[in-house]
mmCIF file of C-alpha atoms in Angstrom:
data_model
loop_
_atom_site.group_PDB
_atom_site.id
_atom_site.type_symbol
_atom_site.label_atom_id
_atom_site.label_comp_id
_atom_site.label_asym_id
_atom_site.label_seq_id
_atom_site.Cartn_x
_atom_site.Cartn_y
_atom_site.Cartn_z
ATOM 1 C CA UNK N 10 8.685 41.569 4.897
ATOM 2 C CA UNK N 11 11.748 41.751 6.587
ATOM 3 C CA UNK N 12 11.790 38.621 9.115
ATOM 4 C CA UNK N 13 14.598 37.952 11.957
ATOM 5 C CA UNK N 14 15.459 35.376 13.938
ATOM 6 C CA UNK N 15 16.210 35.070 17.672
ATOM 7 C CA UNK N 16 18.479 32.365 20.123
ATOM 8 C CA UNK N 17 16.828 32.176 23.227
ATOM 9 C CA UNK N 18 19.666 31.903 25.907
ATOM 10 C CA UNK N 19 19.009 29.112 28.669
ATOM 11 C CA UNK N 20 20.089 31.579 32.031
ATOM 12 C CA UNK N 21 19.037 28.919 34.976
ATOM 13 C CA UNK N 22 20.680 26.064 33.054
ATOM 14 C CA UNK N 23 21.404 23.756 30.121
ATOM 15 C CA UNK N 24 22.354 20.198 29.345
ATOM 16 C CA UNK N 25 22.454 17.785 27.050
ATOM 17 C CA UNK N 26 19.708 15.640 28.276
ATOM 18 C CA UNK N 27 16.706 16.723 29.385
ATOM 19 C CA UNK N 28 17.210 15.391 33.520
ATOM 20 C CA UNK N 29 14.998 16.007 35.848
ATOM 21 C CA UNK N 30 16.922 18.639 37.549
ATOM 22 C CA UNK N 31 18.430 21.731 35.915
ATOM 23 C CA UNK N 32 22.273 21.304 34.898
ATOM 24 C CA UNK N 33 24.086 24.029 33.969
ATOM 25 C CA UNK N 34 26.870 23.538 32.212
ATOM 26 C CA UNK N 35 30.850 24.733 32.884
ATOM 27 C CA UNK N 36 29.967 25.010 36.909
ATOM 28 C CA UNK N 37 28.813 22.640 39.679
ATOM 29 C CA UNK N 38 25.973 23.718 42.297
ATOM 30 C CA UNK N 39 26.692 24.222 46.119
ATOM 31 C CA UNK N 40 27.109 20.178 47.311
ATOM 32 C CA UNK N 41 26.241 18.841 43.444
ATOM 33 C CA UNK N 42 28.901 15.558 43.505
ATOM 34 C CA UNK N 43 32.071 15.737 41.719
ATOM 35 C CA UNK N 44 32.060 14.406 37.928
ATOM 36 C CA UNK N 45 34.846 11.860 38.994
ATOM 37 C CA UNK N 46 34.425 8.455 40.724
ATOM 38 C CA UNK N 47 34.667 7.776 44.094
ATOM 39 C CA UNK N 48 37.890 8.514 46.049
ATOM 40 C CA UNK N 49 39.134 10.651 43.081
ATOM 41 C CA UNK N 50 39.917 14.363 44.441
ATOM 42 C CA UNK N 51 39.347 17.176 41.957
ATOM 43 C CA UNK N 52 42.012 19.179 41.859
ATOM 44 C CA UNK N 53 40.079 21.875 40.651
ATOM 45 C CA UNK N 54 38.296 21.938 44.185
ATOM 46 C CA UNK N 55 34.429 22.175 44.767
ATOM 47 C CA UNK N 56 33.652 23.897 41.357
ATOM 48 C CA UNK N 57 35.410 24.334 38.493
ATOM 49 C CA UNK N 58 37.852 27.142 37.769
ATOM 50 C CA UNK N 59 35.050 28.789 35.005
ATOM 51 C CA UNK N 60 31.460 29.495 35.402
ATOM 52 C CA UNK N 61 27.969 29.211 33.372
ATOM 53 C CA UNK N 62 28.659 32.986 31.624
ATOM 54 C CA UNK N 63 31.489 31.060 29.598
ATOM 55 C CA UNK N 64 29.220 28.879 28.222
ATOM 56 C CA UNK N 65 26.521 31.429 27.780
ATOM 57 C CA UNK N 66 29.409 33.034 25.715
ATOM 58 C CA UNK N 67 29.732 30.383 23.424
ATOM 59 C CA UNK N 68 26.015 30.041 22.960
ATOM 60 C CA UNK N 69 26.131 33.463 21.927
ATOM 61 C CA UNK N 70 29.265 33.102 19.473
ATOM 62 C CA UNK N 71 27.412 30.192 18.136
ATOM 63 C CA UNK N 72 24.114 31.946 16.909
ATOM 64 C CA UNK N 73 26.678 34.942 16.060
ATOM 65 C CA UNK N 74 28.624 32.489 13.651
ATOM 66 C CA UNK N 75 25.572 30.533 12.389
ATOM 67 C CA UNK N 76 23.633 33.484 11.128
ATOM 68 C CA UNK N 77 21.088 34.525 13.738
ATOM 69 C CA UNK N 78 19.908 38.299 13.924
ATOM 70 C CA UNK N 79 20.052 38.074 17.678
ATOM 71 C CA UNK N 80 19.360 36.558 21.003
ATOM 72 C CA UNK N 81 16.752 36.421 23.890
ATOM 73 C CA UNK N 82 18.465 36.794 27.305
ATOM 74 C CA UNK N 83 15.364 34.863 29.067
ATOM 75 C CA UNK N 84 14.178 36.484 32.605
ATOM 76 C CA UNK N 85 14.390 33.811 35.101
ATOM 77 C CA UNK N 86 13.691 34.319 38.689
ATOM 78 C CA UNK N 87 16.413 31.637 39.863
ATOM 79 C CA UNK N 88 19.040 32.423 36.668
ATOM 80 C CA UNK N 89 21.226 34.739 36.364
ATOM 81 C CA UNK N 90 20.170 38.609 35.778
ATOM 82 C CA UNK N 91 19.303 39.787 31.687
ATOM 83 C CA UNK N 92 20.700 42.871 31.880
ATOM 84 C CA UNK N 93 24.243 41.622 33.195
ATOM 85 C CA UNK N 94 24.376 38.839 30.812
ATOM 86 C CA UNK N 95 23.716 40.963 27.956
ATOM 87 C CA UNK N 96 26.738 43.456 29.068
ATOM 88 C CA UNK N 97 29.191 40.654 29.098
ATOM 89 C CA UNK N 98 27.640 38.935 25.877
ATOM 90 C CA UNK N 99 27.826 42.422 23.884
ATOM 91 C CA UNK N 100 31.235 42.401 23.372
ATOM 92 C CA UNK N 101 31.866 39.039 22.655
ATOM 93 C CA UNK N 102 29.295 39.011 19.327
ATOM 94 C CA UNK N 103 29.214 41.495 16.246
ATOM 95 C CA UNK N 104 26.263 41.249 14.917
ATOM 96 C CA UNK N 105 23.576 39.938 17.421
ATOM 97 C CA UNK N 106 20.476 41.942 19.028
ATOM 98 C CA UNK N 107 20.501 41.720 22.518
ATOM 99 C CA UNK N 108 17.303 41.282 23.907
ATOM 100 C CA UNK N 109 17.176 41.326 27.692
ATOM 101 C CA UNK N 110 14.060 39.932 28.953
ATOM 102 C CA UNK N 111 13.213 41.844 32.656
ATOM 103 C CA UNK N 112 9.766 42.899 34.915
ATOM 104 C CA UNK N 113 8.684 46.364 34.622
ATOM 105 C CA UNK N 114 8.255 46.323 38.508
ATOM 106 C CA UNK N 115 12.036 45.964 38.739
ATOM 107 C CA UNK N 116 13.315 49.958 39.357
ATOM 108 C CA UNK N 117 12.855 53.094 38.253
ATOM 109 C CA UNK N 118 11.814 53.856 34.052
ATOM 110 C CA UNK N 119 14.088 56.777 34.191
ATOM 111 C CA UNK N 120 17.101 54.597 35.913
ATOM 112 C CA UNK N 121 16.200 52.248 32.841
ATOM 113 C CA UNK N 122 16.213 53.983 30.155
ATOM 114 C CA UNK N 123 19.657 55.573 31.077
ATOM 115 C CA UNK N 124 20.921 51.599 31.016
ATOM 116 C CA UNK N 125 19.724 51.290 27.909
ATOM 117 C CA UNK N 126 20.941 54.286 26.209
ATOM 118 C CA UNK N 127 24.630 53.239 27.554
ATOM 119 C CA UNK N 128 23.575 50.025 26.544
ATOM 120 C CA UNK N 129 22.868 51.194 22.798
ATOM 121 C CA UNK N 130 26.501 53.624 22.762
ATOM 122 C CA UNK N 131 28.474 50.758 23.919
ATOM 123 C CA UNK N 132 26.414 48.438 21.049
ATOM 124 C CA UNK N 133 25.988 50.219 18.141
ATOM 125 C CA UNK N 134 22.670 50.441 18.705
ATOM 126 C CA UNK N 135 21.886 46.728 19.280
ATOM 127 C CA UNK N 136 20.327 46.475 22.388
ATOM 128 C CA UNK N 137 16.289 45.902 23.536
ATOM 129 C CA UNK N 138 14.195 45.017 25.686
ATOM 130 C CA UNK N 139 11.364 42.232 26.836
ATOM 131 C CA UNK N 140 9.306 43.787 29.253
ATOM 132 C CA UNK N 141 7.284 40.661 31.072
ATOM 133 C CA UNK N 142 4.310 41.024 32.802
ATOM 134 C CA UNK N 143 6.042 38.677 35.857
ATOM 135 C CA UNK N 144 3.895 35.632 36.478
ATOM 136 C CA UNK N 145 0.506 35.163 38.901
ATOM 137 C CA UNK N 146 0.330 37.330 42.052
ATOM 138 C CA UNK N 147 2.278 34.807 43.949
ATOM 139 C CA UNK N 148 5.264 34.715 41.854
ATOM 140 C CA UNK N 149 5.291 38.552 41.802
ATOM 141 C CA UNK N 150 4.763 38.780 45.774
ATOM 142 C CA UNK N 151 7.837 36.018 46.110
ATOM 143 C CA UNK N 152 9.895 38.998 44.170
ATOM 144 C CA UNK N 153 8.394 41.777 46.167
ATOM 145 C CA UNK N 154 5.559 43.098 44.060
ATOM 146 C CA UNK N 155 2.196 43.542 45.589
ATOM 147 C CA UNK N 156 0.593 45.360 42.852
ATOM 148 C CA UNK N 157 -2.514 43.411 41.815
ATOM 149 C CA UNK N 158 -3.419 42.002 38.410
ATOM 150 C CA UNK N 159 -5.175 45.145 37.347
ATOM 151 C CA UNK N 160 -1.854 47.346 37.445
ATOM 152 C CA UNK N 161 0.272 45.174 35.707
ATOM 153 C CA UNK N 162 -0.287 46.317 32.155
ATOM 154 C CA UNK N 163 -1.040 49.899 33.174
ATOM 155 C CA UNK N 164 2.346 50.119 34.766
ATOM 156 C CA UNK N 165 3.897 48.534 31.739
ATOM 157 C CA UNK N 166 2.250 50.907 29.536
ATOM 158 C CA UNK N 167 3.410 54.500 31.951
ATOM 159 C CA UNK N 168 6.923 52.156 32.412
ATOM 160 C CA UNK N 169 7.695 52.266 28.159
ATOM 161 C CA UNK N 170 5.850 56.232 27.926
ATOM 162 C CA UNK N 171 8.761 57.636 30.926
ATOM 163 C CA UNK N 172 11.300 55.505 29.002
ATOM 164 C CA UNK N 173 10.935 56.734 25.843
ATOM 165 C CA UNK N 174 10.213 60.299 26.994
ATOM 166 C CA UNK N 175 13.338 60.927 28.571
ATOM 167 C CA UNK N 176 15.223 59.465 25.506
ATOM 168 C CA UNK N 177 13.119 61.249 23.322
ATOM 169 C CA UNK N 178 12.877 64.964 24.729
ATOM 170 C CA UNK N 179 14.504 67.222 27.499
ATOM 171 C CA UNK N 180 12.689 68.898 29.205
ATOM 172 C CA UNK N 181 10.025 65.594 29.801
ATOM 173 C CA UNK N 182 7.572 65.775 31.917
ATOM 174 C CA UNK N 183 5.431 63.070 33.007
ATOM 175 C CA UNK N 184 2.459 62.274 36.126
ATOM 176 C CA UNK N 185 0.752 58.970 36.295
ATOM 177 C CA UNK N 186 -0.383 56.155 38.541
ATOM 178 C CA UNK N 187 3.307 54.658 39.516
ATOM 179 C CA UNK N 188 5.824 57.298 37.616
ATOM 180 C CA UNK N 189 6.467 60.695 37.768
ATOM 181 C CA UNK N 190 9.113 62.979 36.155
ATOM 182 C CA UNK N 191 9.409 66.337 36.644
ATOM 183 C CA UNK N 192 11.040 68.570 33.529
ATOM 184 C CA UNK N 193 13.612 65.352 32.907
ATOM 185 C CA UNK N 194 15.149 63.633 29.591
ATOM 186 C CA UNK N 195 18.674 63.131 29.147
ATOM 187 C CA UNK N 196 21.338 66.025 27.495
ATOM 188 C CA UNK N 197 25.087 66.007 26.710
ATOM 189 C CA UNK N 198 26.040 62.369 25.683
ATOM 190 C CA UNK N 199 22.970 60.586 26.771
ATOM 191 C CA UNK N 200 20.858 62.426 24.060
ATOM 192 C CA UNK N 201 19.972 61.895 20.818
ATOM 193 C CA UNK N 202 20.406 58.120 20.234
ATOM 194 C CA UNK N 203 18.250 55.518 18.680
ATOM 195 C CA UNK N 204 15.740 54.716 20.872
ATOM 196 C CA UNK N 205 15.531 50.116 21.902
ATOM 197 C CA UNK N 206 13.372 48.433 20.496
ATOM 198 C CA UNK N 207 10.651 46.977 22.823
ATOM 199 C CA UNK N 208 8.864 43.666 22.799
ATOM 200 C CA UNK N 209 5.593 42.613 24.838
ATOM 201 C CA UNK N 210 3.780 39.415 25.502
ATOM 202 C CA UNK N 211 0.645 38.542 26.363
ATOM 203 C CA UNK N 212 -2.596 36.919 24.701
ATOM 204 C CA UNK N 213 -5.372 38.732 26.595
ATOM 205 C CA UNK N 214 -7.006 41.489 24.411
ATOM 206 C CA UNK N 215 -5.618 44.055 26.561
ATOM 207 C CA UNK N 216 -2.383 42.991 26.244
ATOM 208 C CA UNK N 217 -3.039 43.251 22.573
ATOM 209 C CA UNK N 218 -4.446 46.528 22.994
ATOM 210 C CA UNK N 219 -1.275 47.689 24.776
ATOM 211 C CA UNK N 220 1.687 46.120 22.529
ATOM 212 C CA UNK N 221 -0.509 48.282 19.434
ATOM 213 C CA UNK N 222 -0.162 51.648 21.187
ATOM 214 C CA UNK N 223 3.522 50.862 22.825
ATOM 215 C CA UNK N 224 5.739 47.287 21.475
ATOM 216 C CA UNK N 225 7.552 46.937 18.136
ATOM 217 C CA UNK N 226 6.999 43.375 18.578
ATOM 218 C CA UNK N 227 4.359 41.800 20.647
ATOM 219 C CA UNK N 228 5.785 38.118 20.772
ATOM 220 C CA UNK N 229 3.137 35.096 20.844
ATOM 221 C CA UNK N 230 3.274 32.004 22.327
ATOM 222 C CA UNK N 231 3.472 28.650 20.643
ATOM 223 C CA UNK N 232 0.283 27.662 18.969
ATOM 224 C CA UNK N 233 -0.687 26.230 15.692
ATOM 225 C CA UNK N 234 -0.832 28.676 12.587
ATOM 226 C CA UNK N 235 -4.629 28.599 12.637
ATOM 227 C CA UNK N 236 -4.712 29.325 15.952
ATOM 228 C CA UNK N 237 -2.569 32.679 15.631
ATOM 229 C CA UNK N 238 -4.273 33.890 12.890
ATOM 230 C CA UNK N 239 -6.949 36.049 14.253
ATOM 231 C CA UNK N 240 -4.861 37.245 16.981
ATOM 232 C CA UNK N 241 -2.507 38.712 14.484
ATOM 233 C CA UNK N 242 -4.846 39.976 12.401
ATOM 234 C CA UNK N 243 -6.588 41.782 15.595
ATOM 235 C CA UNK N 244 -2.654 42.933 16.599
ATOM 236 C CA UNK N 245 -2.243 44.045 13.474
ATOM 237 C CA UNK N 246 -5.551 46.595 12.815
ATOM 238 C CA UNK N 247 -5.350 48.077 16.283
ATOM 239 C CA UNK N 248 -1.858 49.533 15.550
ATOM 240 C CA UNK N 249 -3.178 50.383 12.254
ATOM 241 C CA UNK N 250 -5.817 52.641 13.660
ATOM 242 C CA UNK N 251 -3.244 54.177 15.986
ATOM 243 C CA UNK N 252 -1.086 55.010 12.898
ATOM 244 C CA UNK N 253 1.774 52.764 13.683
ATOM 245 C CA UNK N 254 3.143 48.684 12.586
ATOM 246 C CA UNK N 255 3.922 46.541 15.531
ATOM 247 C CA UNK N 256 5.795 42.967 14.403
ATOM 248 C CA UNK N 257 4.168 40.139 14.854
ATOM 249 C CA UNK N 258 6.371 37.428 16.902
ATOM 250 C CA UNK N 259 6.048 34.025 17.931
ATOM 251 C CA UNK N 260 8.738 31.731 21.027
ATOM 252 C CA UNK N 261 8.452 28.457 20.069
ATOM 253 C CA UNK N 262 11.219 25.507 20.433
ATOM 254 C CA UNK N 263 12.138 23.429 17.873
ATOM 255 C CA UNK N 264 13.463 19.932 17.007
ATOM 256 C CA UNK N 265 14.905 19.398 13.558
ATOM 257 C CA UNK N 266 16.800 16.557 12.126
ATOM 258 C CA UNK N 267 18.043 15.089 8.962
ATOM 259 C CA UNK N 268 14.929 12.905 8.934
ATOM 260 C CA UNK N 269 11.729 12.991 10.396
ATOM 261 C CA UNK N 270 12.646 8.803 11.995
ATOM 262 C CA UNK N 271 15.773 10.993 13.662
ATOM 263 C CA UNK N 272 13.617 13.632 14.916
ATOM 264 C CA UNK N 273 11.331 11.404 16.232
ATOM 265 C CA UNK N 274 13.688 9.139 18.278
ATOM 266 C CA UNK N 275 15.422 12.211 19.417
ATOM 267 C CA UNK N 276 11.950 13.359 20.765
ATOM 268 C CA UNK N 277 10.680 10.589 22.053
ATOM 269 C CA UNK N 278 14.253 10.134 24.414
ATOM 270 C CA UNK N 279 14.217 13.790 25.103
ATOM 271 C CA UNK N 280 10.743 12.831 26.344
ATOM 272 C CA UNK N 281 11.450 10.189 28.139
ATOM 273 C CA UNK N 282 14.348 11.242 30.187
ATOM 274 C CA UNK N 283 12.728 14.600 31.620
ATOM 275 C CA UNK N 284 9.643 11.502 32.861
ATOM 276 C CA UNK N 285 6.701 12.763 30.437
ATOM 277 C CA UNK N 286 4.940 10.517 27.871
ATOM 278 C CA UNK N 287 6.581 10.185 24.528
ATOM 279 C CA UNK N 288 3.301 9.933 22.111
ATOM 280 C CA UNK N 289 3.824 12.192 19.666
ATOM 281 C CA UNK N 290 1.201 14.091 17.472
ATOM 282 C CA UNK N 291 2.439 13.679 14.251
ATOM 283 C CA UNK N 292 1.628 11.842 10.313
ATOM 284 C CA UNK N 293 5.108 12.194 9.039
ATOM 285 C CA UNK N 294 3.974 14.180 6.630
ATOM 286 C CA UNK N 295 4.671 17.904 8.197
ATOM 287 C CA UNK N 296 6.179 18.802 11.311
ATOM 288 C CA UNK N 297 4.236 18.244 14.419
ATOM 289 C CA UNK N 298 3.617 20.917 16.505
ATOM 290 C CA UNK N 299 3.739 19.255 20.120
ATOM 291 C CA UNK N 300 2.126 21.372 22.720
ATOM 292 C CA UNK N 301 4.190 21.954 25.722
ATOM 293 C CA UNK N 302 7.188 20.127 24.056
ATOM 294 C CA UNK N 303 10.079 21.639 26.947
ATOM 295 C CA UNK N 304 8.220 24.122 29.146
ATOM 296 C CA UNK N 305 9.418 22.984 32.005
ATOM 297 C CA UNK N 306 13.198 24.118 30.690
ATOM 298 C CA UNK N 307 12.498 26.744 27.928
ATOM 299 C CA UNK N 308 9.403 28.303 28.695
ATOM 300 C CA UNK N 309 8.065 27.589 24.911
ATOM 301 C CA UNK N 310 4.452 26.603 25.152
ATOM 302 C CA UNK N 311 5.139 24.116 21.986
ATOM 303 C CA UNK N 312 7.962 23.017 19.871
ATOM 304 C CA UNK N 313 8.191 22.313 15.995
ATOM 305 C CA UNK N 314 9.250 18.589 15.141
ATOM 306 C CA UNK N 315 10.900 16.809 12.226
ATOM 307 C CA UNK N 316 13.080 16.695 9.219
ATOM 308 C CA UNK N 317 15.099 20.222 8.422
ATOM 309 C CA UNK N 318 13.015 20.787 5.593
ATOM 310 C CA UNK N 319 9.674 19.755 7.714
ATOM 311 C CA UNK N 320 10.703 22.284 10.382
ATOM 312 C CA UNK N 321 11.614 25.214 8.009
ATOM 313 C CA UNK N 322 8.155 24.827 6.058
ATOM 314 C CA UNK N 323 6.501 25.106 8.997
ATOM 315 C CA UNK N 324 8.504 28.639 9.986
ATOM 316 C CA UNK N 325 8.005 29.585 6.837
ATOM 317 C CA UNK N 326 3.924 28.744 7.164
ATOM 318 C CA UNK N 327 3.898 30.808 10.360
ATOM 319 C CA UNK N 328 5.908 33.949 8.352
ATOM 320 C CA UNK N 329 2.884 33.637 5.417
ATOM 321 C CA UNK N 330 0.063 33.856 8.765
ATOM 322 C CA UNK N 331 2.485 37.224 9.675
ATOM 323 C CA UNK N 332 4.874 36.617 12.185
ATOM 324 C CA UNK N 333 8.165 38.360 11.213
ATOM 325 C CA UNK N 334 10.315 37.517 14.456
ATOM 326 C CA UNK N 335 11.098 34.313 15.810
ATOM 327 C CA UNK N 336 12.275 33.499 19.238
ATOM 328 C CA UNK N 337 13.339 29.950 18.852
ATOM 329 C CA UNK N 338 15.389 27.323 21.429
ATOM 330 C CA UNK N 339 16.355 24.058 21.565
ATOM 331 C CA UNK N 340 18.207 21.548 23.786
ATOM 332 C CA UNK N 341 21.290 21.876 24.452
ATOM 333 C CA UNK N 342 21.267 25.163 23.329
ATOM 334 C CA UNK N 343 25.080 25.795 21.644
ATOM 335 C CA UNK N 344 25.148 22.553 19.900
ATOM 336 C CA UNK N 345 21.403 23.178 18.207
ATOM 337 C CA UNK N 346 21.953 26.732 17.672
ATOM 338 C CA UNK N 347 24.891 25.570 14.752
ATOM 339 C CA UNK N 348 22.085 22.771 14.130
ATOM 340 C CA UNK N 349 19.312 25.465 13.601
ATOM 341 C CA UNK N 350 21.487 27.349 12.006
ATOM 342 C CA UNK N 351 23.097 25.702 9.243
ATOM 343 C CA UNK N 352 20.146 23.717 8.382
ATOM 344 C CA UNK N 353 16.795 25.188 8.920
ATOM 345 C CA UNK N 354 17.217 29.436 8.815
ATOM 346 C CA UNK N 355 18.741 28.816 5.453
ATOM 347 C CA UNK N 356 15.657 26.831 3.689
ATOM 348 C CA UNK N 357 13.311 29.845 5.221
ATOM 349 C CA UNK N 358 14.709 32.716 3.816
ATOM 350 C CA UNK N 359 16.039 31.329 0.526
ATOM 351 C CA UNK N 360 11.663 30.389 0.228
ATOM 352 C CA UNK N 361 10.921 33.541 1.461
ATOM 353 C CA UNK N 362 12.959 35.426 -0.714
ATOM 354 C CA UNK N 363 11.562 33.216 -3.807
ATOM 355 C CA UNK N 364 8.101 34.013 -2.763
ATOM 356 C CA UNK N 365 9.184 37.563 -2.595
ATOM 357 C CA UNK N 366 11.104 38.013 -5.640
ATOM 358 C CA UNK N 367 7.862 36.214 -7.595
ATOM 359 C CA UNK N 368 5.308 38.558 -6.178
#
């Protein structure tokens, strides 16, 4: 089993601590006070001659350098937009997948899948895409999408068939709910490339039911091992019965250290200075899984914490119940993506390998 692992990139923000209000680094907000004490002018003016897409950059260089297969560009309604981040990321990395997280409501399929075939010239074929289903009805009506709760996965579903048609064949012709194309696809340049790879979301059974007919990788959130079991397994025989293999993936944060004591402390302060309780589910014996660790920053529904070793057992626990790619994040981001790294993606795949090369 081949497994991969993904660097979620923070796009609202980062820091080092976890403070109440988002940071991000390399660039001050509109009226946030300068770094320097009273009566000290900044020479540099209001903000800083640089911006956050530098430090994105190094983010990116650092999973790059420290052996990740790729990295999440995360969809956030208030950050700054997947698809531009990924163009100026892609040629500042070598080897990385660039996943850009977006809303199928967002334009046209056809308009789309052009981007992403330029996307996949100008990458070597590196590119994909994270189609979210975006939020409740009220988040989606605060971006100007009425469609109701019913649509969202139907849409999704006629969004990936245009998508792929046009890249697939010419002429393409397609007539649905919310797309229609008439005798498309692309020709000349635009034709005949490798086709992104998609990944879905969602833990309802129709969202299942979906990522088996459409996704490469339906990506889970956070939960215990136990707890993902049966929703892999059910993932896993519906694209079976369709004739195809869709990935199994899982977004959860982690917190690793050289010692569980270190992990701990670090958690317990991380804890403490966004204002939540620091108790901390764990018997030192594996790493805890703590529900809702960063949410509020990273999205994760639950982070893994403990020693190196701790963490990467329990990876490699989740890779024996199936999953295959793992979004992971951490904070700060660039310094725990060297962290993550150097110390934890190593331990997986030299067990993995072991387990393989025994069976």
């Amino acid at each position: 089993m081949t497994i991969e692992f993904i660097w979620q990139l923070p796009t609202s923000g980062d820091g080092r601590y976890a403070a109440p209000g988002v940071t991000r680094r390399g660039e001050r907000n509109a009226g946030a006070p300068s770094p320097l004490q009273a009566g000290v002018s900044d020479p540099r003016g209001a903000r800083p001659p640089f911006n956050y897409f530098d430090y994105l950059h190094q983010i990116a260089r650092a999973a790059d350098l420290s052996g990740f297969d790729g990295i999440q560009i995360h969809h956030d309604t208030q950050g700054d937009e997947s698809w531009i981040v990924a163009g100026y990321l892609a040629r500042g990395t070598r080897y990385l997948k660039l996943i850009a997280e977006f809303d199928a409501a967002w334009g046209s399929a056809v308009y789309a899948a052009k981007n992403a075939v330029s996307f996949q010239r100008f990458t070597g074929g590196r590119f994909a895409w994270q189609i979210g289903q975006g939020g409740d009805a009220a988040a989606r009506r605060r971006q100007g999408d009425a469609a109701p709760d019913a649509d969202i996965l139907p849409r999704i579903d006629e969004f990936i068939t245009v998508a792929r048609g046009v890249q697939n064949a010419s002429p393409f012709s397609f007539k649905g709910k919310f797309f229609e194309v008439q005798d498309g696809g692309f020709k000349g340049p635009l034709a005949n490339h490798r086709v992104n790879s998609i990944y879905l979301t969602g833990d309802t059974a129709e969202a299942l039911a979906l990522s088996a007919r459409q996704a490469d990788v339906h990506v889970f959130d956070a939960a215990p091992v136990a707890d993902l079991r049966p929703a892999i397994d059910s993932l896993q025989t519906q694209a079976r019965q369709l004739g195809r293999a869709v990935a199994a993936g899982l977004r959860i944060d982690v917190l690793a250290r050289e010692t569980l004591d270190e992990a701990l402390r670090d958690a317990r302060r991380y804890r403490s200075g966004a204002g939540l309780p620091d108790e901390l589910p764990s018997d030192g014996s594996t790493a805890a899984f703590w529900p809702g660790f960063a949410q509020a920053q990273t999205g994760a529904h639950g982070a893994l914490v403990g020693s190196h070793a701790q963490v990467a057992a329990a990876l490699e626990a989740y890779a024996q119940a199936g999953v295959s790619s793992f979004v992971l994040a951490a904070i700060p981001h660039f310094e725990e993506a060297y962290r993550i790294g150097e110390h934890v993606l190593p331990c997986v795949r030299a067990a993995l390998s072991a387990q393989l090369q025994a069976a």
